[in-house]
XYZ file of C-alpha atoms in Angstrom:
262
model
C -6.516 -22.894 -48.026
C -8.692 -24.297 -45.239
C -8.631 -27.539 -43.285
C -11.513 -29.731 -42.151
C -11.303 -29.380 -38.368
C -12.391 -32.363 -36.288
C -12.407 -33.120 -32.563
C -11.976 -36.474 -30.845
C -15.080 -37.023 -28.738
C -13.245 -39.417 -26.425
C -11.135 -36.661 -24.834
C -13.338 -33.570 -24.387
C -16.612 -32.967 -22.534
C -15.740 -36.139 -20.642
C -18.275 -35.372 -17.916
C -21.083 -35.756 -20.485
C -22.574 -38.800 -22.258
C -21.114 -39.555 -25.675
C -24.217 -38.398 -27.545
C -24.061 -35.023 -25.821
C -20.335 -34.702 -26.551
C -20.963 -35.342 -30.237
C -23.812 -32.830 -30.293
C -21.698 -30.104 -28.715
C -18.764 -30.694 -31.042
C -21.061 -30.698 -34.071
C -22.929 -27.549 -33.007
C -19.632 -25.687 -32.746
C -18.865 -26.464 -36.375
C -16.400 -29.336 -36.026
C -16.407 -32.839 -37.443
C -16.166 -35.703 -34.944
C -13.810 -38.599 -34.385
C -14.243 -41.733 -32.263
C -11.977 -44.548 -31.158
C -13.238 -48.112 -30.555
C -16.454 -48.365 -32.572
C -17.568 -51.506 -30.729
C -18.530 -49.502 -27.625
C -20.665 -46.996 -29.557
C -24.208 -47.011 -30.980
C -24.025 -46.430 -34.730
C -27.673 -45.412 -35.040
C -27.369 -42.818 -32.275
C -24.213 -41.368 -33.805
C -25.750 -41.221 -37.276
C -28.860 -39.530 -35.899
C -26.761 -36.719 -34.415
C -26.242 -35.160 -37.832
C -22.520 -34.858 -37.138
C -19.885 -35.493 -39.775
C -17.546 -38.300 -38.728
C -14.069 -38.196 -40.195
C -12.236 -41.029 -38.427
C -12.711 -44.100 -36.237
C -10.506 -46.978 -35.190
C -10.499 -49.428 -38.087
C -9.742 -52.677 -36.285
C -10.190 -54.285 -32.879
C -7.251 -56.659 -32.490
C -4.224 -57.929 -34.350
C -0.803 -56.813 -35.500
C 1.164 -56.245 -38.677
C 3.872 -58.864 -38.357
C 2.728 -62.279 -37.106
C 0.629 -64.586 -39.307
C -2.170 -64.982 -36.763
C -1.999 -61.318 -35.782
C -2.220 -60.163 -39.385
C -5.220 -62.396 -40.060
C -6.926 -61.071 -36.935
C -6.212 -57.482 -37.917
C -7.736 -58.065 -41.361
C -10.731 -59.868 -39.887
C -11.508 -57.125 -37.379
C -10.804 -54.433 -39.980
C -13.442 -55.988 -42.205
C -15.799 -56.208 -39.217
C -15.380 -52.442 -38.756
C -16.721 -51.602 -42.208
C -20.491 -51.871 -41.526
C -20.149 -49.423 -38.621
C -18.120 -47.054 -40.793
C -20.816 -47.169 -43.480
C -23.558 -46.556 -40.911
C -21.959 -43.282 -39.768
C -20.527 -42.403 -43.222
C -16.975 -42.410 -41.858
C -14.411 -42.516 -44.689
C -11.215 -43.018 -42.687
C -10.288 -45.982 -40.485
C -7.284 -45.737 -38.181
C -4.623 -48.413 -37.598
C -1.559 -48.816 -35.366
C 1.528 -50.993 -35.587
C -0.059 -53.435 -33.166
C -3.171 -53.725 -31.053
C -3.252 -51.467 -28.006
C -4.544 -52.640 -24.643
C -5.333 -50.910 -21.341
C -3.481 -47.656 -20.858
C -2.492 -47.568 -24.519
C 0.161 -50.241 -24.023
C 0.810 -52.618 -26.924
C -0.754 -56.052 -26.611
C 2.442 -57.511 -28.096
C 5.341 -55.209 -27.151
C 8.421 -55.371 -29.355
C 11.960 -54.433 -28.350
C 13.548 -54.728 -31.793
C 11.890 -54.566 -35.205
C 13.700 -56.921 -37.559
C 13.942 -56.768 -41.337
C 11.583 -59.735 -41.549
C 9.028 -57.802 -39.495
C 9.269 -54.846 -41.877
C 8.581 -57.113 -44.846
C 5.672 -58.785 -43.039
C 4.201 -55.391 -42.151
C 4.274 -54.302 -45.791
C 2.522 -57.506 -46.856
C -0.151 -57.045 -44.191
C -0.724 -53.424 -45.145
C -1.017 -54.405 -48.811
C -3.909 -56.652 -47.748
C -5.401 -53.783 -45.750
C -5.136 -51.441 -48.744
C -6.837 -54.032 -50.968
C -9.683 -54.249 -48.440
C -9.984 -50.472 -48.492
C -10.093 -50.429 -52.286
C -12.768 -53.101 -52.343
C -15.010 -51.128 -49.985
C -14.022 -47.587 -51.029
C -12.617 -46.523 -47.667
C -9.182 -45.322 -46.634
C -7.172 -46.893 -43.851
C -4.703 -44.555 -42.147
C -1.631 -45.708 -40.241
C -0.913 -43.604 -37.152
C 2.482 -42.900 -35.647
C 2.782 -43.089 -31.863
C 5.466 -42.306 -29.299
C 7.284 -44.903 -27.227
C 8.867 -42.510 -24.740
C 5.722 -41.486 -22.850
C 2.502 -43.131 -23.981
C 3.069 -46.353 -25.944
C 6.372 -48.054 -25.033
C 7.064 -51.196 -27.011
C 4.902 -50.316 -30.010
C 6.539 -51.353 -33.290
C 6.676 -48.969 -36.260
C 5.818 -46.135 -33.882
C 7.871 -43.257 -35.278
C 6.412 -41.026 -37.958
C 9.405 -41.960 -40.112
C 8.393 -45.624 -39.770
C 4.731 -45.167 -40.636
C 5.654 -42.930 -43.553
C 8.073 -45.556 -44.888
C 5.407 -48.267 -44.698
C 2.761 -46.146 -46.407
C 5.187 -45.220 -49.178
C 6.172 -48.873 -49.648
C 2.567 -49.981 -50.125
C 1.824 -47.129 -52.529
C -1.988 -47.204 -52.427
C -4.528 -44.385 -52.188
C -6.410 -46.625 -49.750
C -3.567 -46.635 -47.227
C -2.457 -43.212 -46.048
C -0.627 -41.794 -43.070
C -2.264 -40.372 -39.975
C 0.421 -37.941 -38.858
C -0.053 -37.433 -35.141
C 2.018 -34.361 -34.364
C 1.753 -34.791 -30.598
C 3.474 -38.162 -30.831
C 5.935 -36.882 -33.430
C 6.973 -33.920 -31.267
C 7.791 -36.260 -28.385
C 9.576 -38.849 -30.495
C 11.192 -36.892 -33.300
C 10.552 -33.145 -33.327
C 11.407 -31.067 -36.425
C 7.685 -30.893 -37.210
C 7.796 -28.465 -40.118
C 10.241 -30.604 -42.087
C 8.258 -33.739 -41.156
C 5.091 -32.131 -42.497
C 6.833 -31.308 -45.764
C 8.075 -34.884 -46.224
C 4.805 -36.516 -45.263
C 2.348 -34.201 -47.055
C 1.947 -36.273 -50.260
C 1.001 -39.338 -48.196
C -1.295 -37.812 -45.586
C -4.827 -38.973 -44.962
C -5.202 -37.111 -41.683
C -3.303 -34.994 -39.162
C -3.883 -35.127 -35.401
C -2.726 -32.570 -32.859
C -2.238 -32.049 -29.137
C 0.308 -29.883 -27.389
C 3.435 -31.067 -25.588
C 3.818 -31.628 -22.692
C 0.433 -32.582 -21.274
C -1.488 -33.667 -24.408
C -3.862 -30.727 -24.104
C -5.215 -28.300 -26.692
C -2.989 -26.155 -28.925
C -1.580 -23.140 -27.114
C -0.890 -24.909 -23.825
C 2.583 -26.222 -24.568
C 5.773 -25.780 -26.558
C 4.605 -26.162 -30.172
C 4.011 -23.074 -32.338
C 0.864 -24.397 -33.980
C 0.206 -21.485 -36.382
C 3.654 -22.156 -37.870
C 2.800 -25.845 -38.281
C -0.578 -24.952 -39.785
C 1.103 -22.696 -42.332
C 3.598 -25.455 -43.178
C 0.722 -27.866 -43.835
C -1.002 -25.368 -46.088
C 2.203 -24.485 -47.918
C 2.774 -28.202 -48.540
C -0.639 -28.406 -50.207
C -2.496 -30.252 -47.463
C -6.186 -29.327 -47.147
C -7.596 -32.409 -45.419
C -8.641 -33.247 -41.871
C -6.808 -31.786 -38.882
C -8.172 -33.341 -35.709
C -7.680 -32.289 -32.110
C -6.989 -35.497 -30.202
C -6.306 -33.724 -26.928
C -7.614 -33.233 -23.433
C -8.952 -29.871 -22.338
C -6.467 -28.142 -20.066
C -9.308 -26.819 -17.893
C -11.909 -29.092 -16.345
C -15.626 -28.993 -17.060
C -17.767 -28.130 -20.041
C -16.470 -24.568 -20.195
C -12.920 -25.878 -20.319
C -13.732 -28.072 -23.296
C -15.460 -25.167 -25.030
C -12.299 -23.113 -24.547
C -10.118 -25.952 -25.857
C -12.159 -26.159 -29.061
C -11.888 -22.422 -29.575
C -8.121 -22.447 -29.069
C -7.842 -25.282 -31.573
C -9.895 -23.364 -34.120
C -7.748 -20.251 -33.701
C -4.509 -22.203 -34.171
C -5.625 -23.786 -37.451
C -7.574 -20.927 -39.036
C -5.311 -19.336 -41.627
């Protein structure tokens, strides 16, 4: 079993223009991921010949407040023309909009039962939008200990519960194993539980958020667990290169490939 390996262009080759980053990632045999589509040129990305597997699928909004949910749906729909232009099938969501430094625009200290119910209703609307336009929205887990304090529905267990509750092929889970290792650990068992609901997997090592092989996670073991669970979709490196410069990013991509080649 093989995975589709992708690399987030926002975090490697950072000394180069975006178009050059995409070209280098593509030429090394990887698919490409981007974050905020509104700061990119769709025509230039499409002309690169790269395969794009994921982009952020909204600009603002949240899952729980009436105005926030409407804004999330509105900006999710606004993302669709860009996704079509670069043939990107997967659009990423979070529990709430993220601002500068990855901090939530509307931090939450306690997630109430009413908020859970509102989140399910919002995600049902998102899934219906995905079905209408034949795209898949993926809900990403985050960590609140290091990178995204105050984000609701941040744990992998939370995002998995929401995806299961909606029960649509157009809403899947983006299992970010970097965030899950910080917040929950027990990655092999998490992979087994989440596998039927996965739309994507993202990886970076802990600590440091650099490429596989630079931290505490035994990535070949995780890769084997994914394969044994029947997952053969996208695994994306959303990580910084541990060594600066173009050569450092080249090395990071190679380490990633080695960790997830079975």
